[in-house]
Amino acid sequence: MICQSKSRSCKLCGSFEQGIFSELPEKELKQLAVYRTANHYNRKQIIFYEGNPALGLFCIRSGKVKLYKSNPEGKQQILRILKEGDTIGQSSLFSNQPLQATAEAIEDSEVCFLDKTGFLLILKNNSSVALKLLRGLSQELIQAEGKALDLAYKSARVRFAELLLTFKEAFGVSEKGSQRLNISLSREELAQTVGTTVETLVRLLSEFRKDGLIEVDKRNISILEPEKLLELTSSGY
Amino acid sequence: MICQSKSRSCKLCGSFEQGIFSELPEKELKQLAVYRTANHYNRKQIIFYEGNPALGLFCIRSGKVKLYKSNPEGKQQILRILKEGDTIGQSSLFSNQPLQATAEAIEDSEVCFLDKTGFLLILKNNSSVALKLLRGLSQELIQAEGKALDLAYKSARVRFAELLLTFKEAFGVSEKGSQRLNISLSREELAQTVGTTVETLVRLLSEFRKDGLIEVDKRNISILEPEKLLELTSSGY
DNA sequence: CGCTATTTTGACCACGTTCAACCGCTGTGG
DNA sequence: CCACAGCGGTTGAACGTGGTCAAAATAGCG
């Protein structure tokens, strides 16, 4: 069930400073609040489906969301994991296409929705927002192109090592000398993020564990030797 | 050698109507011309290298350009082939990163260069340009994400079939019942575009030829049975 | 406590890579 | 003029990564 929570200013949002509206004057921020609705999604709830019309912009206030595409055979590939401050749906909004991926909460999350009309109105009169969006889309594009390169030329082992390092940056919390990844994904979800099968991913997990690179306890993964992981990624296999 | 050709209005550019400046008033178009330089590049000339600073925006006036990334081992992967009207360098410009790929002319080409400062100035005051850029980046992003999905889950055969169909849309010219692809790439370049090795690509070429799907003469490829290629792409292998 | 979903391990197989040889063509120097 | 090196393209054979299938072990949950 989706619960609507009471409205409040974007300024109170955790990562407002890094967000696309950070340079917006007070007046426009109030205008924003009019077009905005905030919803709560429980773990495993779908926020939107691939193919849905793009009616506006989504912005994560708290929690974590996975964004994935499905292929004809029903297999899923996770494009990225989003956390607070991240926005979703821009690309479909601007290219006038249906939404190109499905968004699903992997933790209980609060997600704001910003109506297309209101958003475009603000965009038109505030070039700072446009520039921030251009910046964000550009970074996403560069990452996506890098990912394609990876999938074409790197082994599953290297791709998994890279994922662990990316996760360390995004979700790592220091804990008795090691960095614990504060994100809970099933083996299947990990596999879908790396672009491989569950079986291969499990074998890589135990290989890395045996080699002392990581520590694994259920769905908790800790990075013990980030440098050695980095070596892996640069040296061939 | 790079020859600078004389300046003329963007309005005279072949695909001006589809370009990002199509809605710009006359005054701004004249302003554009001040910041713009037009250069000629012969086949195999490099327009810019991966890692170069992003000093502005490139726009192809005529010819064809390949955009590729190199991995540490020196292998190249072609991200896309660009033709007249396409712009390059946006993503690096907006994300304040060095250029993420190398651009090389695969035909004799004319390429305009638009200085960063002037471009941003026009962008700031013309939301139509910003919206068109957002649209373009969004489409590129969606394509790149789709490509990553392909590389992860589809066979080389299917990816090559998809490439042929994409090329048919972009470069196809009708010719005695079939569509000839008006683009000349080496087997290696084709392989780099599909994300496989030369050997595999050659085998696929001869397989498709034997099955009557395409006709191959040196570097000329003609599509005989686009429907059967399409079938390939949707049905598993 | 029993049922189901998730995780793990093993055996096998296939696609695609790697390595090697060969062909045809072009350009170069003796 | 021919020899030969160099390059792009093609084909064959062997190998390996990683996918598939099957089954067992474990965890999660009513």
PDB file of C-alpha atoms in Angstrom, chain B residues 104-223:
ATOM      1  CA  GLU B 104      37.981   9.864 -35.708  1.00  0.00           C
ATOM      2  CA  ALA B 105      36.698  10.671 -39.185  1.00  0.00           C
ATOM      3  CA  ILE B 106      35.857   7.528 -41.162  1.00  0.00           C
ATOM      4  CA  GLU B 107      35.079   9.613 -44.251  1.00  0.00           C
ATOM      5  CA  ASP B 108      36.342  13.025 -45.255  1.00  0.00           C
ATOM      6  CA  SER B 109      34.255  15.236 -42.993  1.00  0.00           C
ATOM      7  CA  GLU B 110      33.495  18.825 -42.099  1.00  0.00           C
ATOM      8  CA  VAL B 111      33.136  19.410 -38.397  1.00  0.00           C
ATOM      9  CA  CYS B 112      32.208  22.635 -36.639  1.00  0.00           C
ATOM     10  CA  PHE B 113      33.603  23.514 -33.264  1.00  0.00           C
ATOM     11  CA  LEU B 114      31.701  25.739 -30.896  1.00  0.00           C
ATOM     12  CA  ASP B 115      33.583  27.339 -28.056  1.00  0.00           C
ATOM     13  CA  LYS B 116      32.407  26.479 -24.557  1.00  0.00           C
ATOM     14  CA  THR B 117      32.007  30.060 -23.369  1.00  0.00           C
ATOM     15  CA  GLY B 118      29.891  31.185 -26.272  1.00  0.00           C
ATOM     16  CA  PHE B 119      27.862  28.036 -26.213  1.00  0.00           C
ATOM     17  CA  LEU B 120      27.031  28.301 -22.523  1.00  0.00           C
ATOM     18  CA  LEU B 121      26.083  31.929 -22.996  1.00  0.00           C
ATOM     19  CA  ILE B 122      23.548  31.065 -25.657  1.00  0.00           C
ATOM     20  CA  LEU B 123      22.355  28.103 -23.625  1.00  0.00           C
ATOM     21  CA  LYS B 124      21.672  30.277 -20.605  1.00  0.00           C
ATOM     22  CA  ASN B 125      19.358  32.579 -22.487  1.00  0.00           C
ATOM     23  CA  ASN B 126      17.602  30.088 -24.719  1.00  0.00           C
ATOM     24  CA  SER B 127      15.692  27.375 -22.927  1.00  0.00           C
ATOM     25  CA  SER B 128      14.815  25.763 -26.261  1.00  0.00           C
ATOM     26  CA  VAL B 129      18.463  24.809 -26.724  1.00  0.00           C
ATOM     27  CA  ALA B 130      18.642  23.400 -23.216  1.00  0.00           C
ATOM     28  CA  LEU B 131      15.526  21.331 -23.765  1.00  0.00           C
ATOM     29  CA  LYS B 132      16.845  19.976 -27.048  1.00  0.00           C
ATOM     30  CA  LEU B 133      20.122  19.071 -25.368  1.00  0.00           C
ATOM     31  CA  LEU B 134      18.298  17.371 -22.533  1.00  0.00           C
ATOM     32  CA  ARG B 135      16.297  15.462 -25.101  1.00  0.00           C
ATOM     33  CA  GLY B 136      19.402  14.391 -27.003  1.00  0.00           C
ATOM     34  CA  LEU B 137      21.329  13.314 -23.916  1.00  0.00           C
ATOM     35  CA  SER B 138      18.279  11.432 -22.677  1.00  0.00           C
ATOM     36  CA  GLN B 139      18.010   9.478 -25.889  1.00  0.00           C
ATOM     37  CA  GLU B 140      21.694   8.682 -25.867  1.00  0.00           C
ATOM     38  CA  LEU B 141      21.423   7.495 -22.279  1.00  0.00           C
ATOM     39  CA  ILE B 142      18.482   5.238 -23.019  1.00  0.00           C
ATOM     40  CA  GLN B 143      20.337   3.801 -25.993  1.00  0.00           C
ATOM     41  CA  ALA B 144      23.493   3.235 -23.989  1.00  0.00           C
ATOM     42  CA  GLU B 145      21.566   1.448 -21.264  1.00  0.00           C
ATOM     43  CA  GLY B 146      19.867  -0.702 -23.860  1.00  0.00           C
ATOM     44  CA  LYS B 147      23.243  -1.535 -25.335  1.00  0.00           C
ATOM     45  CA  ALA B 148      24.563  -2.627 -21.956  1.00  0.00           C
ATOM     46  CA  LEU B 149      21.543  -4.913 -21.566  1.00  0.00           C
ATOM     47  CA  ASP B 150      22.251  -6.368 -24.997  1.00  0.00           C
ATOM     48  CA  LEU B 151      25.893  -7.030 -24.234  1.00  0.00           C
ATOM     49  CA  ALA B 152      24.982  -8.782 -21.019  1.00  0.00           C
ATOM     50  CA  TYR B 153      22.204 -11.002 -22.258  1.00  0.00           C
ATOM     51  CA  LYS B 154      22.271 -11.367 -26.013  1.00  0.00           C
ATOM     52  CA  SER B 155      24.465 -13.485 -28.253  1.00  0.00           C
ATOM     53  CA  ALA B 156      26.905 -11.936 -30.705  1.00  0.00           C
ATOM     54  CA  ARG B 157      24.660 -13.149 -33.527  1.00  0.00           C
ATOM     55  CA  VAL B 158      21.655 -11.212 -32.218  1.00  0.00           C
ATOM     56  CA  ARG B 159      23.735  -8.110 -31.511  1.00  0.00           C
ATOM     57  CA  PHE B 160      25.086  -8.125 -35.044  1.00  0.00           C
ATOM     58  CA  ALA B 161      21.587  -8.548 -36.474  1.00  0.00           C
ATOM     59  CA  GLU B 162      20.469  -5.559 -34.403  1.00  0.00           C
ATOM     60  CA  LEU B 163      23.414  -3.511 -35.624  1.00  0.00           C
ATOM     61  CA  LEU B 164      22.563  -4.278 -39.238  1.00  0.00           C
ATOM     62  CA  LEU B 165      19.000  -3.090 -38.666  1.00  0.00           C
ATOM     63  CA  THR B 166      20.204   0.071 -36.917  1.00  0.00           C
ATOM     64  CA  PHE B 167      22.580   0.770 -39.799  1.00  0.00           C
ATOM     65  CA  LYS B 168      19.734   0.175 -42.242  1.00  0.00           C
ATOM     66  CA  GLU B 169      17.771   2.991 -40.570  1.00  0.00           C
ATOM     67  CA  ALA B 170      20.719   5.355 -40.385  1.00  0.00           C
ATOM     68  CA  PHE B 171      22.649   4.605 -43.577  1.00  0.00           C
ATOM     69  CA  GLY B 172      20.384   2.484 -45.791  1.00  0.00           C
ATOM     70  CA  VAL B 173      19.822   3.481 -49.425  1.00  0.00           C
ATOM     71  CA  SER B 174      17.340   1.646 -51.634  1.00  0.00           C
ATOM     72  CA  GLU B 175      18.990  -0.300 -54.417  1.00  0.00           C
ATOM     73  CA  LYS B 176      17.331  -2.868 -56.677  1.00  0.00           C
ATOM     74  CA  GLY B 177      14.986  -4.260 -54.061  1.00  0.00           C
ATOM     75  CA  SER B 178      17.513  -4.344 -51.218  1.00  0.00           C
ATOM     76  CA  GLN B 179      18.870  -1.749 -48.837  1.00  0.00           C
ATOM     77  CA  ARG B 180      22.548  -1.045 -49.264  1.00  0.00           C
ATOM     78  CA  LEU B 181      24.351   0.277 -46.202  1.00  0.00           C
ATOM     79  CA  ASN B 182      26.099   3.431 -47.283  1.00  0.00           C
ATOM     80  CA  ILE B 183      28.930   3.118 -44.787  1.00  0.00           C
ATOM     81  CA  SER B 184      32.341   1.566 -45.192  1.00  0.00           C
ATOM     82  CA  LEU B 185      33.788  -0.121 -42.122  1.00  0.00           C
ATOM     83  CA  SER B 186      36.554  -2.687 -41.805  1.00  0.00           C
ATOM     84  CA  ARG B 187      35.732  -6.068 -40.294  1.00  0.00           C
ATOM     85  CA  GLU B 188      37.584  -4.947 -37.210  1.00  0.00           C
ATOM     86  CA  GLU B 189      35.474  -1.798 -36.886  1.00  0.00           C
ATOM     87  CA  LEU B 190      32.293  -3.827 -37.314  1.00  0.00           C
ATOM     88  CA  ALA B 191      33.507  -6.182 -34.595  1.00  0.00           C
ATOM     89  CA  GLN B 192      34.285  -3.259 -32.303  1.00  0.00           C
ATOM     90  CA  THR B 193      30.799  -1.906 -32.824  1.00  0.00           C
ATOM     91  CA  VAL B 194      29.140  -5.229 -32.025  1.00  0.00           C
ATOM     92  CA  GLY B 195      31.464  -5.924 -29.118  1.00  0.00           C
ATOM     93  CA  THR B 196      33.133  -9.103 -30.322  1.00  0.00           C
ATOM     94  CA  THR B 197      36.268 -10.280 -32.140  1.00  0.00           C
ATOM     95  CA  VAL B 198      37.061  -9.989 -35.843  1.00  0.00           C
ATOM     96  CA  GLU B 199      36.930 -13.756 -36.288  1.00  0.00           C
ATOM     97  CA  THR B 200      33.473 -14.099 -34.767  1.00  0.00           C
ATOM     98  CA  LEU B 201      32.185 -11.214 -36.847  1.00  0.00           C
ATOM     99  CA  VAL B 202      33.522 -12.714 -40.071  1.00  0.00           C
ATOM    100  CA  ARG B 203      31.831 -16.013 -39.263  1.00  0.00           C
ATOM    101  CA  LEU B 204      28.550 -14.221 -38.635  1.00  0.00           C
ATOM    102  CA  LEU B 205      28.867 -12.320 -41.908  1.00  0.00           C
ATOM    103  CA  SER B 206      29.304 -15.512 -43.904  1.00  0.00           C
ATOM    104  CA  GLU B 207      26.540 -17.237 -41.927  1.00  0.00           C
ATOM    105  CA  PHE B 208      24.079 -14.440 -42.696  1.00  0.00           C
ATOM    106  CA  ARG B 209      25.208 -14.436 -46.291  1.00  0.00           C
ATOM    107  CA  LYS B 210      24.680 -18.198 -46.651  1.00  0.00           C
ATOM    108  CA  ASP B 211      21.222 -17.854 -45.120  1.00  0.00           C
ATOM    109  CA  GLY B 212      20.362 -15.210 -47.705  1.00  0.00           C
ATOM    110  CA  LEU B 213      19.798 -12.465 -45.138  1.00  0.00           C
ATOM    111  CA  ILE B 214      22.449 -10.140 -46.518  1.00  0.00           C
ATOM    112  CA  GLU B 215      24.704  -9.661 -49.497  1.00  0.00           C
ATOM    113  CA  VAL B 216      28.375  -8.907 -48.969  1.00  0.00           C
ATOM    114  CA  ASP B 217      30.807  -7.461 -51.479  1.00  0.00           C
ATOM    115  CA  LYS B 218      34.053  -6.280 -49.946  1.00  0.00           C
ATOM    116  CA  ARG B 219      32.956  -3.662 -47.425  1.00  0.00           C
ATOM    117  CA  ASN B 220      29.556  -3.177 -48.977  1.00  0.00           C
ATOM    118  CA  ILE B 221      26.724  -4.864 -47.113  1.00  0.00           C
ATOM    119  CA  SER B 222      23.155  -5.011 -48.389  1.00  0.00           C
ATOM    120  CA  ILE B 223      20.178  -6.084 -46.334  1.00  0.00           C
TER     121      ILE B 223
END
